[in-house]
PDB file of C-alpha atoms in Angstrom:
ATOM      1  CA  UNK A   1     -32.399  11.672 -49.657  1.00  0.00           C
ATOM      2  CA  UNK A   2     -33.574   9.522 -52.457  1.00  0.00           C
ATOM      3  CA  UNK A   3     -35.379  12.047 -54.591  1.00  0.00           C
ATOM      4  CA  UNK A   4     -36.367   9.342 -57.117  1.00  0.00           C
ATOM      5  CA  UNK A   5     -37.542   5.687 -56.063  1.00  0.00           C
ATOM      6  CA  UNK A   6     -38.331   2.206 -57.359  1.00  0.00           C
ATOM      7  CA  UNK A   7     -40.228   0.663 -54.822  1.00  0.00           C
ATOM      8  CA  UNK A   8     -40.230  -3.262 -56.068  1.00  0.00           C
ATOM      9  CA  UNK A   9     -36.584  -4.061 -56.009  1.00  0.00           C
ATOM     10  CA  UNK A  10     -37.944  -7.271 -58.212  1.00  0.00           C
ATOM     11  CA  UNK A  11     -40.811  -8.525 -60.913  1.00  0.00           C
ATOM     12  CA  UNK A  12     -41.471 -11.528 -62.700  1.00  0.00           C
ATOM     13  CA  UNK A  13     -43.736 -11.705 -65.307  1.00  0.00           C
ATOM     14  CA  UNK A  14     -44.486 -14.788 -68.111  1.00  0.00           C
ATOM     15  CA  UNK A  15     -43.576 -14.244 -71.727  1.00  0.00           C
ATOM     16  CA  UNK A  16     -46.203 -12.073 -73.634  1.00  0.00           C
ATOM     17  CA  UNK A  17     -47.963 -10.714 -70.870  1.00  0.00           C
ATOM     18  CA  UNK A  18     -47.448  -6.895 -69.884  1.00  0.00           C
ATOM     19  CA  UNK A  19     -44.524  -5.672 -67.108  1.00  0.00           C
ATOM     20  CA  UNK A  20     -45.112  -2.817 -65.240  1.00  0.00           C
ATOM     21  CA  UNK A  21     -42.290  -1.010 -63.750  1.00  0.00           C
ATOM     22  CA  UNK A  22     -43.265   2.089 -61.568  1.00  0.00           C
ATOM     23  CA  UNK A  23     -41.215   5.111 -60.436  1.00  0.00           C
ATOM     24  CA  UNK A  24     -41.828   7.604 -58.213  1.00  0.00           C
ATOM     25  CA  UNK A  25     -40.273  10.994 -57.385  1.00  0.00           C
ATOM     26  CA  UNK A  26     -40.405  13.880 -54.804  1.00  0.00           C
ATOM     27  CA  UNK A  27     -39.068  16.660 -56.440  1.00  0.00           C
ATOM     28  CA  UNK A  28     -41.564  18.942 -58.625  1.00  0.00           C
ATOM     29  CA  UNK A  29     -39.496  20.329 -60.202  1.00  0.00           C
ATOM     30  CA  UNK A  30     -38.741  17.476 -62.415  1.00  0.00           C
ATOM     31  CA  UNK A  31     -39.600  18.111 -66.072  1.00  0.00           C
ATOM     32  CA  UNK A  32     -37.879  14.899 -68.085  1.00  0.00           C
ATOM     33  CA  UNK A  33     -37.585  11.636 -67.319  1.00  0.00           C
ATOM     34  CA  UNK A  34     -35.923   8.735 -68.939  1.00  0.00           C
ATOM     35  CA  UNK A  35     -36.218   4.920 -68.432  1.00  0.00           C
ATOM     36  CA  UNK A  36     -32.752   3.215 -69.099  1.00  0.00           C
ATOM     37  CA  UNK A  37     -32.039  -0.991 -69.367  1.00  0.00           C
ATOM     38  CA  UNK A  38     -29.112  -2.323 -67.772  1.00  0.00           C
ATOM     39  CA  UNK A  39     -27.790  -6.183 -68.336  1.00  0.00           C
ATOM     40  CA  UNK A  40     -25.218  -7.521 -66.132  1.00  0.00           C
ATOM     41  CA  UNK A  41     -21.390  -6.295 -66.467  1.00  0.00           C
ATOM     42  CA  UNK A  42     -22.920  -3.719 -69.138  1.00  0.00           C
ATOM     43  CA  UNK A  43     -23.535  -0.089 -68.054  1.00  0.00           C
ATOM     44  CA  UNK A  44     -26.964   1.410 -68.932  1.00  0.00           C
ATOM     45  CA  UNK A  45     -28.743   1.755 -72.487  1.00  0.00           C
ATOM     46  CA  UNK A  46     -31.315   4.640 -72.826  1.00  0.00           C
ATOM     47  CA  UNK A  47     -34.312   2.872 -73.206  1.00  0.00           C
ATOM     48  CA  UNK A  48     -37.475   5.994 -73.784  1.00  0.00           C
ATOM     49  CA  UNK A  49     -37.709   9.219 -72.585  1.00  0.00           C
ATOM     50  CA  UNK A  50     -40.669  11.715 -71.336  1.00  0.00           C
ATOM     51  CA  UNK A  51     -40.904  15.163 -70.733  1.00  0.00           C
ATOM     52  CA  UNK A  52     -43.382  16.889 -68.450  1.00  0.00           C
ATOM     53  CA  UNK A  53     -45.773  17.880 -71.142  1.00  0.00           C
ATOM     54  CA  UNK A  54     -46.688  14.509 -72.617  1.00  0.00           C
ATOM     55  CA  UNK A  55     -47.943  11.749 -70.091  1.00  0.00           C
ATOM     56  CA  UNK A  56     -47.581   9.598 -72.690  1.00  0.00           C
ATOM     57  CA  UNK A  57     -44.805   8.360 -74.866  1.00  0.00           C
ATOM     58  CA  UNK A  58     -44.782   5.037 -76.604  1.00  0.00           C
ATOM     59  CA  UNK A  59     -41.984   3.566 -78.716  1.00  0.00           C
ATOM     60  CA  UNK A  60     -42.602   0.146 -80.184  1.00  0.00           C
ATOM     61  CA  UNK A  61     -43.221  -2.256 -77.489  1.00  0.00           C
ATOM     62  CA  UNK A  62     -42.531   0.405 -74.654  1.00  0.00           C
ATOM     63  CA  UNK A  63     -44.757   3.264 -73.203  1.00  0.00           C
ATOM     64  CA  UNK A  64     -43.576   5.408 -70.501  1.00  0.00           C
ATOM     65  CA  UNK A  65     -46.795   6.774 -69.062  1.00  0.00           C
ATOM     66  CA  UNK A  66     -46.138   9.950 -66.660  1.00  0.00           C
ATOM     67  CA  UNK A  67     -48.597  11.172 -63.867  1.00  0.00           C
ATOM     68  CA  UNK A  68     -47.431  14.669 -62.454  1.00  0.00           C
ATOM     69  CA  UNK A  69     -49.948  14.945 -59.756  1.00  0.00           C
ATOM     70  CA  UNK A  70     -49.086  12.077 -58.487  1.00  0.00           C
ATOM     71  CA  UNK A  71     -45.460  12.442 -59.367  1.00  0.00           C
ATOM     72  CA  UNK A  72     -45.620   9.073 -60.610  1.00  0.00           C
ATOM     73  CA  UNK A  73     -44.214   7.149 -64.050  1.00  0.00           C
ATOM     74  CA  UNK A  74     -44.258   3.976 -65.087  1.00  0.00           C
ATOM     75  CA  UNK A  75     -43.152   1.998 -68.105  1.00  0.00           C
ATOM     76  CA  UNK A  76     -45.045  -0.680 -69.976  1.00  0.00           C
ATOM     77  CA  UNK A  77     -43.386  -3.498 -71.904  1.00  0.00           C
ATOM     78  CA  UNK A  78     -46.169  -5.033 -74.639  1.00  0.00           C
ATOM     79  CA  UNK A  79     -45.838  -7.857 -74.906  1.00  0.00           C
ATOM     80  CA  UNK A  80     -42.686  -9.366 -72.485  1.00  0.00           C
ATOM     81  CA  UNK A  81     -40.133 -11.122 -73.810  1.00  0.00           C
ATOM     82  CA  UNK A  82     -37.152 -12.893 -72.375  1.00  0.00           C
ATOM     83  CA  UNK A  83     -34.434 -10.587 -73.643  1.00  0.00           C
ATOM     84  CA  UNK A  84     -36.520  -7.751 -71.894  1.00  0.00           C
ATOM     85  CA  UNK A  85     -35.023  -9.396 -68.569  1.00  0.00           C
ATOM     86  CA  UNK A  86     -32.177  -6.524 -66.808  1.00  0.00           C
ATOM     87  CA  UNK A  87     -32.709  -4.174 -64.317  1.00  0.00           C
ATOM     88  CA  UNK A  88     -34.651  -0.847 -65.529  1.00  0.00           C
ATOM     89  CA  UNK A  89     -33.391   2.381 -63.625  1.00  0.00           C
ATOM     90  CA  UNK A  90     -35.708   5.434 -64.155  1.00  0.00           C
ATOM     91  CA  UNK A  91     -33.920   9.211 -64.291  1.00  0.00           C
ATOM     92  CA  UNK A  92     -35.311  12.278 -64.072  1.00  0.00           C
ATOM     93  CA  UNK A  93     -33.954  15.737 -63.889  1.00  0.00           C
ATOM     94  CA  UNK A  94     -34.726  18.951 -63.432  1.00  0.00           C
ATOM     95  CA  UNK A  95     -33.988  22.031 -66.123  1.00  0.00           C
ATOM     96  CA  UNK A  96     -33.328  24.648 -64.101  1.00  0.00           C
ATOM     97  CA  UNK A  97     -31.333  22.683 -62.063  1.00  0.00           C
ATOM     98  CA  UNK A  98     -28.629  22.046 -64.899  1.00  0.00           C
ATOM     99  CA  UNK A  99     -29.828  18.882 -66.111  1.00  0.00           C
ATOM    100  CA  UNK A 100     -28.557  16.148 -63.522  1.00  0.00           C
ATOM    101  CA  UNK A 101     -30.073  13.428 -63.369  1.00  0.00           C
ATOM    102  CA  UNK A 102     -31.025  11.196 -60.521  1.00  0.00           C
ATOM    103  CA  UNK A 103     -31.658   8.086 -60.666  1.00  0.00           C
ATOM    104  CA  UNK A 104     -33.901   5.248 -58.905  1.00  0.00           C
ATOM    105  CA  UNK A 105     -32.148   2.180 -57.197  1.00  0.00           C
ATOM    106  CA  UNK A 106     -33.598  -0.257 -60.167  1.00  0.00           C
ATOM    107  CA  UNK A 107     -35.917  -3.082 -60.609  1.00  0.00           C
ATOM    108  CA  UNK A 108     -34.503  -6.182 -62.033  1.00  0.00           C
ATOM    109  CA  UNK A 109     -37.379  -7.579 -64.535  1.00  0.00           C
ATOM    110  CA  UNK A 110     -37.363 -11.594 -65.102  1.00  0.00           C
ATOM    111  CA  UNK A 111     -39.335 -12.571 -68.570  1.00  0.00           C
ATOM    112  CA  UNK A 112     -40.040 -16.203 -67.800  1.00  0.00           C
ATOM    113  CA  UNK A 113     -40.145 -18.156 -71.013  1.00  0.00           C
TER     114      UNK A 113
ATOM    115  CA  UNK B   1     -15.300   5.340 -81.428  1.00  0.00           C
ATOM    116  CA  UNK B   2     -18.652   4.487 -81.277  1.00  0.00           C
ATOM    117  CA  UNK B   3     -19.721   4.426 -77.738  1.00  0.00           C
ATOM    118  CA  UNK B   4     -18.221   5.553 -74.367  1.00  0.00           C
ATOM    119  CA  UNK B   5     -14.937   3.857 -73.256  1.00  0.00           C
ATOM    120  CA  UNK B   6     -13.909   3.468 -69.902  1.00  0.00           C
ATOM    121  CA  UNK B   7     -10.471   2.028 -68.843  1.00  0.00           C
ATOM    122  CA  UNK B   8      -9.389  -0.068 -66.663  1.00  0.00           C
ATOM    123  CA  UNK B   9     -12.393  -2.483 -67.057  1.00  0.00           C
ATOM    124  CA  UNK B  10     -11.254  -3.880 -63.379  1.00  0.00           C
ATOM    125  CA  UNK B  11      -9.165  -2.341 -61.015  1.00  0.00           C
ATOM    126  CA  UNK B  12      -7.968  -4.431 -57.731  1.00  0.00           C
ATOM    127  CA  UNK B  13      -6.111  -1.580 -55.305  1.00  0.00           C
ATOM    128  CA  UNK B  14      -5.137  -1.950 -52.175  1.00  0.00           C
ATOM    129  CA  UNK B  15      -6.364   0.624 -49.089  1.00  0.00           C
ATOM    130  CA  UNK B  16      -4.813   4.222 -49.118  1.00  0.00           C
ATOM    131  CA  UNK B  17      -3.380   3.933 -52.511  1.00  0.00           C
ATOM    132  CA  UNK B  18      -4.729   6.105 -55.501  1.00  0.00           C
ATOM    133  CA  UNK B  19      -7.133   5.485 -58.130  1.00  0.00           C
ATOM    134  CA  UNK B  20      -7.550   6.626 -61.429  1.00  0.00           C
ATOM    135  CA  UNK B  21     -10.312   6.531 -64.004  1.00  0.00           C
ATOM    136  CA  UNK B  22     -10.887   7.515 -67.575  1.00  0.00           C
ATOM    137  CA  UNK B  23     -13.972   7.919 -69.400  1.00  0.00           C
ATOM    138  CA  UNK B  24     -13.242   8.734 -72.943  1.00  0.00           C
ATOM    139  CA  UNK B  25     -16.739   9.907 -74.426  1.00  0.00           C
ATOM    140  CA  UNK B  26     -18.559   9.924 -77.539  1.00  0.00           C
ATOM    141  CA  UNK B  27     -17.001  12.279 -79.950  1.00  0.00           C
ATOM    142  CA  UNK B  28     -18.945  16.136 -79.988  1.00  0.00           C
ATOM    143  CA  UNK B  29     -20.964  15.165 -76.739  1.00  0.00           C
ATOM    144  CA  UNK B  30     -20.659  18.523 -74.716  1.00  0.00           C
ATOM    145  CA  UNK B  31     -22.150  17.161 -71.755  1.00  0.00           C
ATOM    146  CA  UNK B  32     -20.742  13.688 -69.209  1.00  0.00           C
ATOM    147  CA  UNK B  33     -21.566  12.353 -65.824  1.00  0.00           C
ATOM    148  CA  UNK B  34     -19.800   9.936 -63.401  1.00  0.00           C
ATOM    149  CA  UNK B  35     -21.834   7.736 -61.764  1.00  0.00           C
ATOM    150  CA  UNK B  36     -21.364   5.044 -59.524  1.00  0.00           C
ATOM    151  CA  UNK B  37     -23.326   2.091 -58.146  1.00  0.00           C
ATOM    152  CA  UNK B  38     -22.200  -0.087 -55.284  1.00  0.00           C
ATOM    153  CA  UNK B  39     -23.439  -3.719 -54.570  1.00  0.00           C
ATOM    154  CA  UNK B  40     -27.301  -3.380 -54.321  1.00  0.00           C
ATOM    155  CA  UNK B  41     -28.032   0.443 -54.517  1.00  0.00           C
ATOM    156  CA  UNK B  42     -29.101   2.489 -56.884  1.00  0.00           C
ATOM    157  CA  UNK B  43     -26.833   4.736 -59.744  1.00  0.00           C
ATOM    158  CA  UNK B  44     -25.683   7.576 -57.076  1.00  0.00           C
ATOM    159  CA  UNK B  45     -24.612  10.976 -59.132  1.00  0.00           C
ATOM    160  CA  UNK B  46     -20.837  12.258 -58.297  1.00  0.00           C
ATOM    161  CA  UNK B  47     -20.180  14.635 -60.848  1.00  0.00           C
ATOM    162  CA  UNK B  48     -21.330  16.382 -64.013  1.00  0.00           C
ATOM    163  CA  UNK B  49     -19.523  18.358 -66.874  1.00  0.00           C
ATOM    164  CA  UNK B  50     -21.053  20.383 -69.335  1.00  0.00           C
ATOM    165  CA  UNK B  51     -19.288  22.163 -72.164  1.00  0.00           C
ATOM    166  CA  UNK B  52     -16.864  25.032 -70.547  1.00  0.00           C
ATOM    167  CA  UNK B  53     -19.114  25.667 -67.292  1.00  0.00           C
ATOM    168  CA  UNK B  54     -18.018  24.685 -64.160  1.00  0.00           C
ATOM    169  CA  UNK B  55     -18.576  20.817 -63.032  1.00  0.00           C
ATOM    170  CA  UNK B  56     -21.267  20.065 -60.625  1.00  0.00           C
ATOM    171  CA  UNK B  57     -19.167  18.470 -57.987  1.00  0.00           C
ATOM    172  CA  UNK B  58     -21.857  18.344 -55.690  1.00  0.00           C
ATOM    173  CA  UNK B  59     -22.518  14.047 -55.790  1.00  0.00           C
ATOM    174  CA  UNK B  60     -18.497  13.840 -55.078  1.00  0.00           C
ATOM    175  CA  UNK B  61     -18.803  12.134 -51.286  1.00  0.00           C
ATOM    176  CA  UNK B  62     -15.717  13.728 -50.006  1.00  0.00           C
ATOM    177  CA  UNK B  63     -12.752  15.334 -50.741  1.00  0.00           C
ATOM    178  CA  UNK B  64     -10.485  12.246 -51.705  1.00  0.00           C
ATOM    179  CA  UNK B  65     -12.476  12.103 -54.976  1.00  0.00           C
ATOM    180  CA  UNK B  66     -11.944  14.696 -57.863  1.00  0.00           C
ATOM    181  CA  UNK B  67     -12.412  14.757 -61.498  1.00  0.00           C
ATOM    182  CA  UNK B  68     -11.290  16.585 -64.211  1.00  0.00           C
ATOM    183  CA  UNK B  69     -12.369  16.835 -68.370  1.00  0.00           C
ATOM    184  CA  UNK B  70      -9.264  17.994 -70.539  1.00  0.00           C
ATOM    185  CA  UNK B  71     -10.255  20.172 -73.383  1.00  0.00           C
ATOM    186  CA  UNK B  72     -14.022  19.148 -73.465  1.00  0.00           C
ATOM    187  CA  UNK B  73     -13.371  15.410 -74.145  1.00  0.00           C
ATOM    188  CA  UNK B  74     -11.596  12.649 -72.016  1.00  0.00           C
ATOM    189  CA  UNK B  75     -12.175  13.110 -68.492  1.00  0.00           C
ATOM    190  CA  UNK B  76     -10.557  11.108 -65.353  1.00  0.00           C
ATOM    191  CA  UNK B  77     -11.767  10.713 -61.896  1.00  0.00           C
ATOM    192  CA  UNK B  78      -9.442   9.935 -59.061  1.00  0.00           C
ATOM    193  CA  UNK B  79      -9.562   8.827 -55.566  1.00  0.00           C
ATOM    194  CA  UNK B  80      -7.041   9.567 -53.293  1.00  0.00           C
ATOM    195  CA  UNK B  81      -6.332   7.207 -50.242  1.00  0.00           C
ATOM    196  CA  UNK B  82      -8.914   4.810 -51.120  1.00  0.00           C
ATOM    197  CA  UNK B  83     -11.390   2.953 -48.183  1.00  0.00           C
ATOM    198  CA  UNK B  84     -13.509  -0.475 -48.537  1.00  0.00           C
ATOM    199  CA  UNK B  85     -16.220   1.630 -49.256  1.00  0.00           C
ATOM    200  CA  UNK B  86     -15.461   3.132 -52.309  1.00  0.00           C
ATOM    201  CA  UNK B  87     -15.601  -0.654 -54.053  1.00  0.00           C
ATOM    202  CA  UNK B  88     -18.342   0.232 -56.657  1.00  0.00           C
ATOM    203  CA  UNK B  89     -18.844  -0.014 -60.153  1.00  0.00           C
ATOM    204  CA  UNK B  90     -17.670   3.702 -61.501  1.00  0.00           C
ATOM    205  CA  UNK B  91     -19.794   4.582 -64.796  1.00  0.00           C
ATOM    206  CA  UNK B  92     -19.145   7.484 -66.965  1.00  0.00           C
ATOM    207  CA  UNK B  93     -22.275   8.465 -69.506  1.00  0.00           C
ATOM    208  CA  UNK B  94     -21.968  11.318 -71.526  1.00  0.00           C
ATOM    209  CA  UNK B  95     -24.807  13.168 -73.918  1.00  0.00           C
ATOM    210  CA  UNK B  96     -25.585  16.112 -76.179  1.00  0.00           C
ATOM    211  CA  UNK B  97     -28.648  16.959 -74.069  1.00  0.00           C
ATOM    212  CA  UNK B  98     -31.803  15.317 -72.077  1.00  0.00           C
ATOM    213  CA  UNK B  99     -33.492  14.789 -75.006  1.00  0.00           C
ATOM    214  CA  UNK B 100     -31.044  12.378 -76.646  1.00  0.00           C
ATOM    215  CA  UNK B 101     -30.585  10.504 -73.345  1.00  0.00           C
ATOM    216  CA  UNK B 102     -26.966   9.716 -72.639  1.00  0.00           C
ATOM    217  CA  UNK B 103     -24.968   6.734 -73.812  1.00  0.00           C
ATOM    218  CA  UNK B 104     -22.749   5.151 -70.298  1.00  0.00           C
ATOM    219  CA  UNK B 105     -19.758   3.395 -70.565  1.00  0.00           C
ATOM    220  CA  UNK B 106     -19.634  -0.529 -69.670  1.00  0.00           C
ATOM    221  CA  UNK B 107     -18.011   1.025 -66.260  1.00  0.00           C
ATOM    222  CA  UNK B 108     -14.803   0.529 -64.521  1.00  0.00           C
ATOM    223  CA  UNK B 109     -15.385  -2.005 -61.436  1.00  0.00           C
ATOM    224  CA  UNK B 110     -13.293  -1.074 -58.376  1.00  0.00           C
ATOM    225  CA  UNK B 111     -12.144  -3.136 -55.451  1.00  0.00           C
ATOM    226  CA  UNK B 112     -10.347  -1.960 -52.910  1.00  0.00           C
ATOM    227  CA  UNK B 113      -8.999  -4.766 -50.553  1.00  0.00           C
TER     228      UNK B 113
END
């Protein structure tokens, strides 16, 4: 039972435009969520994080934007670059449920130059 | 050291025999996760420690996996009698919290032929 999912396995996107990269969950109970960045052979980075008060959170180039009625997040990258190019895994978790996290099955992002 | 360590880096076994892994993790993080992703899914929780309370073993897929954390720190997960289908990449992330994120290893690839 995937409780969190990426629904576009893939995106491309041309240098200095935006990427979108959406994420959606089930559970309601969900009260954080983090984006993490993940290049081949490499394990995950933390990328930006979001808890369920904000639905906004922006960190240089990067804004997480978080819709709780629609149990929907997404993450923004402003303007693309080629380096941005990995797969992006979203995680959320749940407080009360001890803090593990669950993650989405990915989206790989290509910035094409 | 710096970041999360996980040895072996690769790890060729053949069926039945037994595994093990080691995650050493960032110095003072109370809390670490295994993790593991097989060829095209998503990161798929197996186990969680935090501080001195009990693991959430409740990702591990069956009863040839287990995993322990000696004295807070390193922690090693082994499967006994391996199968084809535990071939994966194993990843080990540990943290001080949600709000920090968590740092992962680079992940111990595992083929079992």
């Amino acid at each position: 039972d995937q409780q969190v999912k990426q629904n576009s396995p893939s995106l491309s996107v041309q240098e200095g435009r935006i990427s979108i990269l959406n994420c959606d969950y089930t559970n309601s109970m969900f009260d954080y969520f983090l984006w993490y960045k993940k290049y081949p052979a490499e394990g995950p980075t933390f990328l930006i994080s979001i808890s369920s008060i904000k639905d906004k959170n922006e960190d240089g180039r990067f804004t997480v934007f978080l819709n709780k009625s629609a149990k929907h997040l997404s993450l923004h990258i402003v303007p693309s670059q080629p380096g941005d190019s990995a797969v992006y895994f979203c995680a959320a978790s749940a407080y009360r449920s001890g803090n593990q996290f669950y993650f989405g099955t990915g989206t790989s992002l290509t910035v094409i130059p | 050291g710096a970041g999360v360590s996980q040895s072996p880096s690769n790890k060729v076994t053949e069926k039945g025999k037994d595994v093990e892994l080691r995650c050493d993790p960032i110095s003072g993080h109370t809390a670490l996760y295994w993790y593991r992703q097989s060829l095209g899914q998503g990161l798929e929780f197996l186990i969680y420690f935090q501080g001195n309370s009990a693991p959430d073993k409740s990702g591990l897929p069956s009863d040839r996996f287990s995993a322990e954390r000696t004295g807070g720190s390193v922690s090693t997960l082994t499967i006994q009698r391996t199968q084809q289908e535990d071939s994966a990449v194993y990843l080990c992330a540990s943290g001080q919290g949600s709000s920090y994120g968590y740092t992962f290893g680079s992940g111990t690839r595992l083929t079992v032929v």
